Every structure is written in structure tokens, then in C-alpha cells.
Amino acid sequence: MTAETLRCAHVRRVWRPEFPVDVTATWGVLRRGAGDPAWRVAGGALWRGMATPLGPVTLRTITRPGEGVVLGEAWGPGAGWTLDRLPEMLGEADEGAATFEPGHPLVAESRRRHPGWRVPRTGLVLESLVPAVVEQKVTGQEAFSGWRRIVRRFGEPAPGPGGALGVRVPPSAETLRQIPSWEWLRAGVSPQRSDTVVRVAALADRLEELPALDHAAARRRLVSIPGVGVWTAAETAHRALGDPDAVSFGDYHVAANIGWALTGHPVGDEALVELLRPWAGQRYRVQRYLELAGAMRPRRGPRMAPRGHLPVG
């Protein structure tokens, strides 16, 4: 099979899940801001540009609840690989979804309102890890804009009709390793974070082995990489590995928001550990249900201003 044939590969799949599926809720955490170049909603479908182990892919997904089906259509070298894993990506492997005990009225109400949400398991570690590194210790605005610039500058047009819609595939590990330091600065990504991205990209092959490990072992391997801490590992684990316990400890807002939602006042990470103890093994599920419910503490004062990383003068 020629390279051009692989590039133009086109595969369809009709999946009949045994549970409700809410693609937007389940995959919402995969979107990196409103302007994510790898994400597009058009024609009643969700389009995504993805870098898979077999190459770039355009994935088009449509749900038809009345028929009980999810329609997947993919173009590119990794089209078959992607559709084979579509059920897992949409939560089929989330064994705790049916047996989870909410234990709090707000969590229970969110669960009732979002029956189609499950913990995703994309299997694409680099896809989640690299943007998480870019988002470390900066405002959401700064994080999303930095990654958006990198994808637009160094990604590639998505295969098939995705490219015509303006969907882009994030840069591969090889491309990430070759991005010059000044391009990272131009995108607003500090040297510490860009160095970590390059380090992570050099380990891409080993990182894609993580879905075969148990969740605790996978998180340990992630945090063993210099520059990857508990927060970054969790942000990766609950997207790529389907880890229902991977709480975003260390986040500027998560602890305060969960504390406010469950107790009426914000808490820090140490208190959050104790607060979530009754849900051990399912703690991220609580975090996400509260996010879906919009349970955020009232904001006071101005938002943090974006910081610049370009040299002055």
C-alpha cells in the first residue's frame, strides 16, 4: 500500500453502545480552548485532528440517540486504528461509571443531568501530555494561546475533508523535537516548559506504552520525567489513560472550587485530599461532575494577567 493510499484511507464505523453517550461532555476536556485548531463543530458533527501512532487522522463523530448509535468516520493513515478505539475513547472501558456512589447532592444531580459522560481513554499520551506541559503554571488564556500558535505553525492540515474545514493535526513527536527555542518563545511558551516538551517528545515511544500499565504505575512513570509533576500527570491520566482517580492536585482553581461546592468554602490541596477521601479510586469523577455542573466559587478581584516570555528590549 502506497504512502498516498494510506494518507487518503477512509474508514467508517457504526457503534451501538450499551450506555448513553455524550460526545461533547466526554471529550470536552480534550479541547484546548475555544480556538483549538484540532477541534471543529460543523454540519452536526464533531471533527478532530489527531496524531496517532500510525500517522495523522481526521475523525468525524455524530451521535444519533434516537437510533442508539454513534457514527465514526476517519481519514488518514491512522483511520482504522482510531475507529477501532472509538468506544474506549468515549468511555466504554470506564467500569466505575455504573457503580459510582455520588455521596453528595450536587454530585448526584450532576450525574443525573449528564448520564452520557464517562471518563475518556484516548490512548494518546502525547496528545494530552504536551498541551498539559504548555499549560503549567500559567493562566488559561496564556496556555491555550501558546498551544494554539504551536499547532497552527507546526501542525499539519488534517487528512481528507478535515483540512478543508481548517482542522489541523497537532505536531508529531519528531516535529516537536525540532522546533527552535525562539519559536517557543514567540508562541509565549517559557524555556522551562519548552525544554520539558522536547524531553517528553524524545520519550514518545515509551510513553505510548503507558495505557498497558495500571493507573498508579502509569502516573509514577509520568512524574519520573523531569518537569512533569503531579498536576501534569493527572491532566494526562484522566484524558489518555481513563484514570477515574486522577485529580488535578496543584491546580490554581480545582481545590478551591471543589471545596466551595462540597463544603461552602474553598480549600487547598491538603484539605482536598481529606475531603475526597470517601471517593478514593473515583476522585476525578467527582471533580469532573462538579465541573460539568458549573460548580465554581464566586470570583473576586481581577483575573490574573497573561505573562510574557519574550526578551525585553
Coordinates of C-alpha atoms in Angstrom, one line a residue:
M1 CA 0.0 0.0 0.0
T2 CA 1.5 3.3 -1.1
A3 CA 2.0 6.3 1.2
E4 CA -0.6 8.3 -0.8
T5 CA -3.1 5.5 -0.3
L6 CA -2.5 5.5 3.4
R7 CA -2.8 9.3 3.5
C8 CA -6.2 9.1 1.8
A9 CA -7.5 6.0 3.8
H10 CA -11.2 6.4 4.6
V11 CA -12.9 4.2 7.2
R12 CA -16.5 4.2 8.7
R13 CA -17.9 2.6 11.8
V14 CA -21.3 2.3 13.3
W15 CA -21.1 1.7 17.1
R16 CA -24.1 0.7 19.2
P17 CA -23.1 1.5 22.8
E18 CA -24.9 -0.2 25.7
F19 CA -25.0 3.1 27.6
P20 CA -25.9 6.8 26.8
V21 CA -23.0 8.6 25.0
D22 CA -22.5 12.4 25.3
V23 CA -19.5 13.1 23.0
T24 CA -19.3 16.8 23.9
A25 CA -19.2 16.2 27.7
T26 CA -16.9 13.2 27.5
W27 CA -14.4 14.8 25.1
G28 CA -14.8 18.4 26.3
V29 CA -11.6 18.1 28.4
L30 CA -9.7 17.2 25.1
R31 CA -10.5 20.6 23.7
R32 CA -7.7 23.2 24.4
G33 CA -9.8 26.4 24.5
A34 CA -12.4 27.8 22.2
G35 CA -9.9 28.3 19.3
D36 CA -8.4 24.9 19.4
P37 CA -7.2 24.3 15.8
A38 CA -7.6 20.5 16.2
W39 CA -11.3 20.8 17.0
R40 CA -14.3 21.9 14.9
V41 CA -18.1 21.5 15.1
A42 CA -19.7 21.6 11.6
G43 CA -22.6 20.0 9.9
G44 CA -23.9 18.5 13.1
A45 CA -20.7 16.6 13.6
L46 CA -17.6 17.0 15.8
W47 CA -14.4 17.0 13.8
R48 CA -11.0 16.3 15.4
G49 CA -7.4 16.3 14.1
M50 CA -5.3 13.7 15.8
A51 CA -1.7 12.4 15.7
T52 CA -1.9 8.6 16.1
P53 CA 0.9 6.1 16.3
L54 CA 0.2 5.3 12.6
G55 CA 0.0 8.9 11.4
P56 CA -2.4 11.9 11.2
V57 CA -6.1 11.4 11.3
T58 CA -9.3 13.4 10.8
L59 CA -12.1 11.9 13.0
R60 CA -15.7 12.9 12.4
T61 CA -18.2 11.8 15.0
I62 CA -22.0 12.0 15.1
T63 CA -24.4 10.7 17.7
R64 CA -28.0 9.6 16.9
P65 CA -29.6 9.0 20.3
G66 CA -32.9 8.1 18.8
E67 CA -31.3 5.2 16.9
G68 CA -28.8 4.4 19.8
V69 CA -25.8 4.7 17.6
V70 CA -22.5 6.6 17.3
L71 CA -21.2 7.2 13.8
G72 CA -17.5 7.4 13.3
E73 CA -15.7 8.3 10.1
A74 CA -12.0 8.8 9.8
W75 CA -9.5 9.7 7.1
G76 CA -5.7 9.2 7.1
P77 CA -3.0 6.6 7.9
G78 CA -4.4 6.1 11.4
A79 CA -8.1 5.9 10.4
G80 CA -8.5 2.2 11.2
W81 CA -6.5 2.5 14.4
T82 CA -8.7 5.4 15.6
L83 CA -12.1 3.8 14.9
D84 CA -11.0 0.5 16.5
R85 CA -10.6 2.5 19.7
L86 CA -13.6 4.8 19.4
P87 CA -15.6 3.0 22.1
E88 CA -12.8 3.3 24.6
M89 CA -12.2 6.9 23.7
L90 CA -15.9 7.5 24.6
G91 CA -15.8 5.7 27.9
E92 CA -16.6 2.0 27.2
A93 CA -13.7 1.0 29.5
D94 CA -15.0 3.2 32.3
E95 CA -16.1 0.4 34.6
G96 CA -16.8 2.6 37.6
A97 CA -19.4 4.7 35.7
A98 CA -22.4 2.4 36.6
T99 CA -21.5 1.7 40.2
F100 CA -20.3 5.1 41.3
E101 CA -21.9 6.4 44.5
P102 CA -22.2 10.2 44.4
G103 CA -22.3 10.7 48.1
H104 CA -23.3 14.4 47.8
P105 CA -26.5 16.0 46.4
L106 CA -24.6 18.3 44.0
V107 CA -22.6 15.4 42.6
A108 CA -25.7 13.2 42.4
E109 CA -27.6 16.0 40.5
S110 CA -24.8 16.4 38.0
R111 CA -24.6 12.7 37.4
R112 CA -28.3 12.7 36.8
R113 CA -28.1 15.6 34.3
H114 CA -25.1 14.1 32.5
P115 CA -25.9 10.4 32.0
G116 CA -23.7 10.2 28.9
W117 CA -20.5 11.4 30.4
R118 CA -17.7 8.9 31.1
V119 CA -14.0 9.1 31.7
P120 CA -12.4 9.0 28.3
R121 CA -9.5 6.8 27.4
T122 CA -7.9 8.1 24.2
G123 CA -4.7 6.0 24.5
L124 CA -2.8 9.0 23.0
V125 CA -0.5 10.0 25.8
L126 CA 1.5 12.7 23.9
E127 CA -1.8 14.3 22.7
S128 CA -2.7 15.1 26.3
L129 CA 0.7 15.4 27.9
V130 CA 2.3 18.0 25.7
P131 CA -0.5 20.6 26.0
A132 CA -0.6 20.0 29.7
V133 CA 3.1 20.9 29.9
V134 CA 2.4 24.1 27.9
E135 CA -0.4 24.9 30.4
Q136 CA 1.8 24.5 33.5
K137 CA 1.6 27.5 36.0
V138 CA 0.1 30.0 33.6
T139 CA -3.4 31.4 33.1
G140 CA -5.8 29.5 30.9
Q141 CA -5.7 32.3 28.3
E142 CA -1.9 32.1 28.0
A143 CA -1.9 28.3 28.0
F144 CA -4.5 28.0 25.2
S145 CA -3.0 30.7 23.0
G146 CA 0.5 29.2 23.3
W147 CA -0.6 25.7 22.2
R148 CA -2.8 27.2 19.5
R149 CA 0.1 29.0 18.0
I150 CA 2.3 25.9 18.0
V151 CA -0.4 23.8 16.4
R152 CA -1.1 26.4 13.7
R153 CA 2.6 26.9 13.0
F154 CA 3.9 23.4 13.2
G155 CA 0.9 21.1 12.9
E156 CA -0.4 20.0 9.5
P157 CA -3.8 20.1 7.7
A158 CA -6.0 17.2 8.8
P159 CA -6.4 14.5 6.1
G160 CA -9.4 14.3 3.9
P161 CA -12.2 16.8 4.4
G162 CA -10.9 17.9 7.8
G163 CA -8.2 20.0 6.1
A164 CA -10.8 21.9 4.0
L165 CA -12.6 22.8 7.3
G166 CA -9.4 24.2 8.7
V167 CA -8.8 21.4 11.2
R168 CA -5.2 20.8 12.0
V169 CA -3.3 17.8 13.4
P170 CA -1.0 18.7 16.4
P171 CA 2.7 18.3 15.6
S172 CA 4.2 14.8 15.9
A173 CA 6.9 13.9 18.5
E174 CA 9.6 14.3 15.7
T175 CA 8.4 17.8 14.8
L176 CA 8.2 18.9 18.5
R177 CA 11.8 17.9 19.0
Q178 CA 12.9 20.1 16.1
I179 CA 11.0 23.3 17.0
P180 CA 13.7 26.0 17.6
S181 CA 13.7 27.7 21.0
W182 CA 12.8 31.1 19.6
E183 CA 9.6 29.7 18.1
W184 CA 8.5 28.5 21.5
L185 CA 9.3 32.0 22.9
R186 CA 7.3 33.6 20.0
A187 CA 4.4 31.3 21.0
G188 CA 4.6 32.5 24.6
V189 CA 6.0 29.3 26.0
S190 CA 8.8 29.7 28.5
P191 CA 12.1 27.8 28.1
Q192 CA 11.4 25.6 31.2
R193 CA 8.2 24.4 29.6
S194 CA 9.5 24.0 26.1
D195 CA 12.5 22.1 27.4
T196 CA 10.1 19.7 29.1
V197 CA 8.1 19.3 25.9
V198 CA 11.3 18.4 24.0
R199 CA 12.2 15.9 26.8
V200 CA 8.7 14.4 26.6
A201 CA 8.8 14.1 22.8
A202 CA 12.1 12.2 23.0
L203 CA 10.4 9.6 25.2
A204 CA 7.3 9.3 23.0
D205 CA 7.7 5.7 22.2
R206 CA 8.0 4.7 25.9
L207 CA 5.1 7.0 26.8
E208 CA 2.7 5.3 24.4
E209 CA 3.3 2.1 26.5
L210 CA 1.5 3.7 29.5
P211 CA -2.1 2.5 28.6
A212 CA -0.9 -1.0 29.2
L213 CA 0.1 -0.2 32.8
D214 CA -2.1 0.1 35.8
H215 CA -3.1 3.7 36.6
A216 CA -0.8 4.1 39.6
A217 CA 2.2 2.8 37.7
A218 CA 1.5 5.0 34.7
R219 CA 1.3 8.1 36.9
R220 CA 4.6 7.1 38.6
R221 CA 6.3 6.8 35.2
L222 CA 5.0 10.2 34.2
V223 CA 6.2 12.1 37.2
S224 CA 9.6 10.4 36.9
I225 CA 10.2 12.7 33.9
P226 CA 11.9 16.0 34.9
G227 CA 9.4 18.8 34.5
V228 CA 6.3 16.6 34.8
G229 CA 4.7 16.9 38.2
V230 CA 1.5 15.6 39.8
W231 CA -0.8 18.1 38.1
T232 CA 0.6 17.4 34.6
A233 CA 0.5 13.7 35.2
A234 CA -3.2 13.8 36.3
E235 CA -4.2 16.0 33.4
T236 CA -2.7 13.4 31.1
A237 CA -4.0 10.3 33.0
H238 CA -7.7 11.3 33.1
R239 CA -7.7 12.0 29.3
A240 CA -5.4 9.5 27.8
L241 CA -5.5 6.6 30.3
G242 CA -9.1 6.7 31.5
D243 CA -8.0 7.1 35.2
P244 CA -11.0 7.9 37.3
D245 CA -8.9 8.9 40.3
A246 CA -6.5 11.4 38.7
V247 CA -7.5 14.6 40.5
S248 CA -5.8 17.8 39.3
F249 CA -3.9 18.5 42.6
G250 CA -1.9 21.6 42.3
D251 CA -4.3 23.5 40.1
Y252 CA -4.9 27.1 40.9
H253 CA -8.7 26.7 40.9
V254 CA -9.6 23.0 41.3
A255 CA -9.1 22.6 45.0
A256 CA -10.9 25.9 45.8
N257 CA -13.8 25.1 43.5
I258 CA -14.3 21.5 44.8
G259 CA -14.1 22.8 48.4
W260 CA -16.6 25.5 47.8
A261 CA -19.0 23.1 46.0
L262 CA -18.9 20.4 48.7
T263 CA -18.5 22.5 51.9
G264 CA -19.3 26.1 51.1
H265 CA -15.8 27.4 51.4
P266 CA -12.6 27.0 49.3
V267 CA -9.8 24.6 50.4
G268 CA -6.2 23.9 49.5
D269 CA -4.7 20.7 48.2
E270 CA -4.0 19.2 51.7
A271 CA -7.6 19.7 52.7
L272 CA -8.8 18.5 49.3
V273 CA -7.1 15.1 49.9
E274 CA -9.1 14.6 53.1
L275 CA -12.3 16.0 51.5
L276 CA -12.2 13.5 48.7
R277 CA -11.1 10.5 50.8
P278 CA -14.6 8.9 50.7
W279 CA -14.3 8.7 46.9
A280 CA -10.9 7.0 46.9
G281 CA -10.4 5.5 43.5
Q282 CA -13.0 7.7 41.9
R283 CA -11.9 11.2 42.9
Y284 CA -11.5 12.6 39.4
R285 CA -15.1 11.5 38.7
V286 CA -16.2 13.9 41.5
Q287 CA -14.0 16.7 40.1
R288 CA -15.5 16.3 36.6
Y289 CA -19.1 16.0 37.7
L290 CA -18.7 19.3 39.6
E291 CA -17.1 20.9 36.6
L292 CA -20.0 19.8 34.4
A293 CA -22.4 21.3 37.0
G294 CA -20.6 24.6 36.8
A295 CA -19.8 24.5 40.5
M296 CA -17.2 27.2 40.8
R297 CA -16.6 29.5 43.7
P298 CA -17.6 33.2 43.2
R299 CA -14.7 35.1 41.7
R300 CA -13.5 38.3 43.4
G301 CA -10.9 40.8 42.1
P302 CA -9.4 41.0 38.6
R303 CA -8.3 37.9 36.7
M304 CA -4.5 37.2 36.5
A305 CA -2.9 38.9 33.6
P306 CA -1.0 36.9 31.0
R307 CA 2.7 37.0 31.3
G308 CA 5.2 37.5 28.5
H309 CA 8.3 35.3 27.9
L310 CA 9.9 37.3 25.1
P311 CA 13.1 39.2 26.0
V312 CA 12.6 42.9 26.7
G313 CA 14.4 45.5 24.6

